[in-house]
Protein backbone atom coordinates (compact mmCIF):
# COMPACT_ATOMS: atom_id res chain seq x y z
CA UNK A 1 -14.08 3.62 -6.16
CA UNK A 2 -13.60 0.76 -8.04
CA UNK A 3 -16.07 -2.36 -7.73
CA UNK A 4 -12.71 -4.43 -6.65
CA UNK A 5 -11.56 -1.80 -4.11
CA UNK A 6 -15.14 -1.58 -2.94
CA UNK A 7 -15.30 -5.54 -2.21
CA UNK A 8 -11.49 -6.02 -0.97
CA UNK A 9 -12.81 -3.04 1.72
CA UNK A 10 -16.00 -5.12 2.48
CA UNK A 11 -14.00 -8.07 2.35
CA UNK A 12 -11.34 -6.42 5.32
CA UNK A 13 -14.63 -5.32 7.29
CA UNK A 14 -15.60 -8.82 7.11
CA UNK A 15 -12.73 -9.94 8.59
CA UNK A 16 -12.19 -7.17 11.27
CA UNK A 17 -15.44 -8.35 12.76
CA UNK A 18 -14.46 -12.05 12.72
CA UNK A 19 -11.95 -11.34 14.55
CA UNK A 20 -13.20 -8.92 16.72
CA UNK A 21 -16.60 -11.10 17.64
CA UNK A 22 -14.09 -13.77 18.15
CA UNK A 23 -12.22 -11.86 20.88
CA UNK A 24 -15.20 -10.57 22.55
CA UNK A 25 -16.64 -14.65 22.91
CA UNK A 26 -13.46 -15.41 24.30
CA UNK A 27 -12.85 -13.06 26.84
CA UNK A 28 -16.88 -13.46 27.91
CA UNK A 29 -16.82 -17.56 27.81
CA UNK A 30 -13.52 -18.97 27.06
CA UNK A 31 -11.68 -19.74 23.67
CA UNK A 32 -13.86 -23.38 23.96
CA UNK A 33 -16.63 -20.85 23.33
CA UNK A 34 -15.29 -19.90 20.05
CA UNK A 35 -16.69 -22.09 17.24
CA UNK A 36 -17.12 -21.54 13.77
CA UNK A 37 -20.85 -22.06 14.38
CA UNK A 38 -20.95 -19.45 17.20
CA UNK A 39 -19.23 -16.97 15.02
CA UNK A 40 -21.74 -17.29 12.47
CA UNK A 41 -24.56 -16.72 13.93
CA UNK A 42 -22.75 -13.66 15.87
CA UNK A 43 -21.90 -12.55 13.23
CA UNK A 44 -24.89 -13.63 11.05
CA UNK A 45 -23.33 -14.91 8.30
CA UNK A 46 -23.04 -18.53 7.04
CA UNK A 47 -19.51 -20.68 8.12
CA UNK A 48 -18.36 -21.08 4.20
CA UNK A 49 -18.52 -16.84 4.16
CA UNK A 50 -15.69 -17.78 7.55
CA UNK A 51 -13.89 -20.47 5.89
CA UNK A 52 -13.22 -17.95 3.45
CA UNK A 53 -11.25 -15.80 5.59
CA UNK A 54 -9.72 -18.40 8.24
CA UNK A 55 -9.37 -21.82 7.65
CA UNK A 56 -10.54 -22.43 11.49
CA UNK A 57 -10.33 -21.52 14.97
CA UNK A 58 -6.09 -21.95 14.66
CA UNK A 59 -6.21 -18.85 12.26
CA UNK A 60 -8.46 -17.13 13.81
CA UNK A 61 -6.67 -17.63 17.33
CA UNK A 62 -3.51 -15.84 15.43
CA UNK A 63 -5.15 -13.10 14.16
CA UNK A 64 -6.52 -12.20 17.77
CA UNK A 65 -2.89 -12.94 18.60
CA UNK A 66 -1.68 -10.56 16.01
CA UNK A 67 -3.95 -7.71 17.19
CA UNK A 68 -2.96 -8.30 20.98
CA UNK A 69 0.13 -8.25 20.37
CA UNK A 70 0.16 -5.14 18.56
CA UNK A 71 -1.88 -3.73 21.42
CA UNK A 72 0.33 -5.28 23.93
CA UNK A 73 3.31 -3.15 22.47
CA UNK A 74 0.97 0.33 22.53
CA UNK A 75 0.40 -0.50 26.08
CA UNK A 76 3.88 -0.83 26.84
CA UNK A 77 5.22 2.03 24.86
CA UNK A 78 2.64 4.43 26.09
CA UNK A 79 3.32 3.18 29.83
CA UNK A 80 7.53 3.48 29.25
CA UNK A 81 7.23 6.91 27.22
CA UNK A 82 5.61 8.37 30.64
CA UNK A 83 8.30 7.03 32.96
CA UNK A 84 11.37 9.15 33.91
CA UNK A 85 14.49 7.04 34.05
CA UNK A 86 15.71 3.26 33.16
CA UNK A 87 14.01 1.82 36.50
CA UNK A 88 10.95 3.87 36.62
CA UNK A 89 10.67 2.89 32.70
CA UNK A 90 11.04 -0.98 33.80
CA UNK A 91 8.55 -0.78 36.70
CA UNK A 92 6.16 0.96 33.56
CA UNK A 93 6.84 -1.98 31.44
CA UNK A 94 6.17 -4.33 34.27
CA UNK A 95 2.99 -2.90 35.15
CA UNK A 96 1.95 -1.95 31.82
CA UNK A 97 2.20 -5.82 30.91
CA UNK A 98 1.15 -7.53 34.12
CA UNK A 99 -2.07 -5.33 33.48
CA UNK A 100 -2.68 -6.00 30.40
CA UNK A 101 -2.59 -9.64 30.75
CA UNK A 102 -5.27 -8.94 33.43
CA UNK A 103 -7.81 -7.01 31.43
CA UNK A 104 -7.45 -9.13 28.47
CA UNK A 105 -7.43 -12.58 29.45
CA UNK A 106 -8.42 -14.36 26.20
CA UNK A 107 -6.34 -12.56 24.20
CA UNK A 108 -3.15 -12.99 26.21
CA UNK A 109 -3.72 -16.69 25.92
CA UNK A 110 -4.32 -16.57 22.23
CA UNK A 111 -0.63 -14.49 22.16
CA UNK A 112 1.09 -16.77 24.61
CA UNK A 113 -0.80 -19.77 25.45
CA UNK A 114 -3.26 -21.24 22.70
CA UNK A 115 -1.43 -22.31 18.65
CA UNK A 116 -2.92 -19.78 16.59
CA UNK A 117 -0.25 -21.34 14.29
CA UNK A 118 1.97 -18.36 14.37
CA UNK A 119 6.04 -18.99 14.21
CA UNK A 120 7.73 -17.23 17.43
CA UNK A 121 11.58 -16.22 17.30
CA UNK A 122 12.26 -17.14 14.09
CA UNK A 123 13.10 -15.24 10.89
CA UNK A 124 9.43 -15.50 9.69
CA UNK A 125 7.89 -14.51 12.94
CA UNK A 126 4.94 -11.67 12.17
CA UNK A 127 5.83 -8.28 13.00
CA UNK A 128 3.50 -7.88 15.44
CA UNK A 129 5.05 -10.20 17.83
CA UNK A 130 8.53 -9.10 16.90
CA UNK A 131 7.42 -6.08 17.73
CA UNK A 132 6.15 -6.82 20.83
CA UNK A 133 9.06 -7.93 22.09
CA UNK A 134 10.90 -5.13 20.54
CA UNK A 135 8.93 -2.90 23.05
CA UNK A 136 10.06 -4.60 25.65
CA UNK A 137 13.65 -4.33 24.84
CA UNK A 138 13.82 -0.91 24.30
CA UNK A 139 13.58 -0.61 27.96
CA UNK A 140 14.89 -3.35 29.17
CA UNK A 141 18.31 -2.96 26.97
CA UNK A 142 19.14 0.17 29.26
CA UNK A 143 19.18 -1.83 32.29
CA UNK A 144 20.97 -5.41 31.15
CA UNK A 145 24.48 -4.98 32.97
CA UNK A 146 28.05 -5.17 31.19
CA UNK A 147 28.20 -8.38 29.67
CA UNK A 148 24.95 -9.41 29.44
CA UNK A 149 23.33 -10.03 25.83
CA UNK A 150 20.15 -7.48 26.17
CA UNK A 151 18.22 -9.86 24.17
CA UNK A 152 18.86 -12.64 26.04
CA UNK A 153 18.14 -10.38 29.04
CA UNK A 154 14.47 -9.60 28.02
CA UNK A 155 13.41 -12.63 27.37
CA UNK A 156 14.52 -13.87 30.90
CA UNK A 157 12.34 -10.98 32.04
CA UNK A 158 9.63 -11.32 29.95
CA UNK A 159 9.56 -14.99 31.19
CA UNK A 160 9.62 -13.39 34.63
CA UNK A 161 6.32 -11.51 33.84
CA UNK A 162 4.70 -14.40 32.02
CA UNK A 163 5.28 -16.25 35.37
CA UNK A 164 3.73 -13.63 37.40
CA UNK A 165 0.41 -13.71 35.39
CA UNK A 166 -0.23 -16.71 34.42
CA UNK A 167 0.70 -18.31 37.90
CA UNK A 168 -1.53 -15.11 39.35
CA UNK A 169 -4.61 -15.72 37.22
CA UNK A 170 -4.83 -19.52 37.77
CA UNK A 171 -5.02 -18.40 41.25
CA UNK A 172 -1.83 -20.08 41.94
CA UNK A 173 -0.24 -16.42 43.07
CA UNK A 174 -2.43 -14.18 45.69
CA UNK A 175 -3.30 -10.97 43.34
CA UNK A 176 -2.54 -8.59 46.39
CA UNK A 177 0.93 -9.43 46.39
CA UNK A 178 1.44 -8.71 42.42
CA UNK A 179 3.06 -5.26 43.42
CA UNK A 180 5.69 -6.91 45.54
CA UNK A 181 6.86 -9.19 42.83
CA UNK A 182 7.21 -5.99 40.50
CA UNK A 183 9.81 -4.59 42.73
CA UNK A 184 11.35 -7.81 44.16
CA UNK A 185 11.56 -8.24 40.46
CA UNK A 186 12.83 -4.41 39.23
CA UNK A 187 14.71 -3.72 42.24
CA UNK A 188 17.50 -6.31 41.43
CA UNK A 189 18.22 -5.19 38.02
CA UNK A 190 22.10 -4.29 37.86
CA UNK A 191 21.78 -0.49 37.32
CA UNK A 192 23.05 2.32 39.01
């Protein structure tokens, strides 16, 4: 191995545990916990060795983002893949998100809620996210109804789960009742 390949492979470790000691602060005190300072001595090396991976917190929000998101998609194509038919593969996706935004707090925020300076639903969107959603659409384009643009039809759904989370975690939603709102939810979809 070449001294180059050996430092870009350092330099990738380096920034796998950046992001991965940011994620962990987060989801134990809150993004507010995540400083450059923090990381550093976390870490335990110096903030210019950060700077030199992320310009700040923003960037280092989106690559958390980036990793959920990819994560987010597993979840939901691992959850779908086990389901037999269109509705049993919606109430998967359903659950499959609704839990993951559960278990992962932090990082669903740093996906959907905090600017990690990443461009959503545009041409220059990262794959990750595009993906995301494109694991969400493979299920829920079975189900859409004539007439109904499938894409447009997700992201009413997705919007529908977002709801459901966010409004549950804040503690604006009783938890028990999550369940109910998956099928209120799934059992309206227009399929036969």
């Amino acid at each position: 191995m070449s001294v180059q390949e050996r430092k870009e492979r350092e330099r990738a470790a380096r920034e796998r545990l950046i992001v991965a000691t940011a994620r962990e602060l987060a989801e134990q005190q809150g993004w507010d916990a995540v400083t450059t300072r923090q990381l550093a001595e976390r870490i335990e090396y110096s903030q210019p060795v950060l700077y030199s991976h992320f310009r700040g917190k923003r960037e280092i929000i989106g690559a958390v983002a980036l990793d959920g998101a990819a994560e987010l998609a597993a979840a939901v194509r691992a959850a779908t893949a086990a389901a037999d038919g269109p509705r049993e593969r919606v109430y998967a996706l359903a659950r499959a998100y609704l839990d993951f935004a559960r278990r992962n707090p932090a990082v669903y925020d740093a996906i959907f809620q905090l600017d990690g300076g990443l461009p959503y639903a545009q041409e220059d969107t990262p794959e990750p996210l595009k993906d995301a959603f494109a694991a969400l659409l493979e299920s829920l384009g079975e189900v859409t109804g004539d007439g109904v643009d499938p894409g447009l039809f997700t992201e009413v759904f997705w919007a529908s789960l977002h709801g459901v989370a966010t409004l549950t975690r804040s503690g604006r939603l009783p938890p028990q009742d999550t369940e109910q709102r998956v099928e209120l939810l799934v059992d309206r979809l227009p399929m036969a």
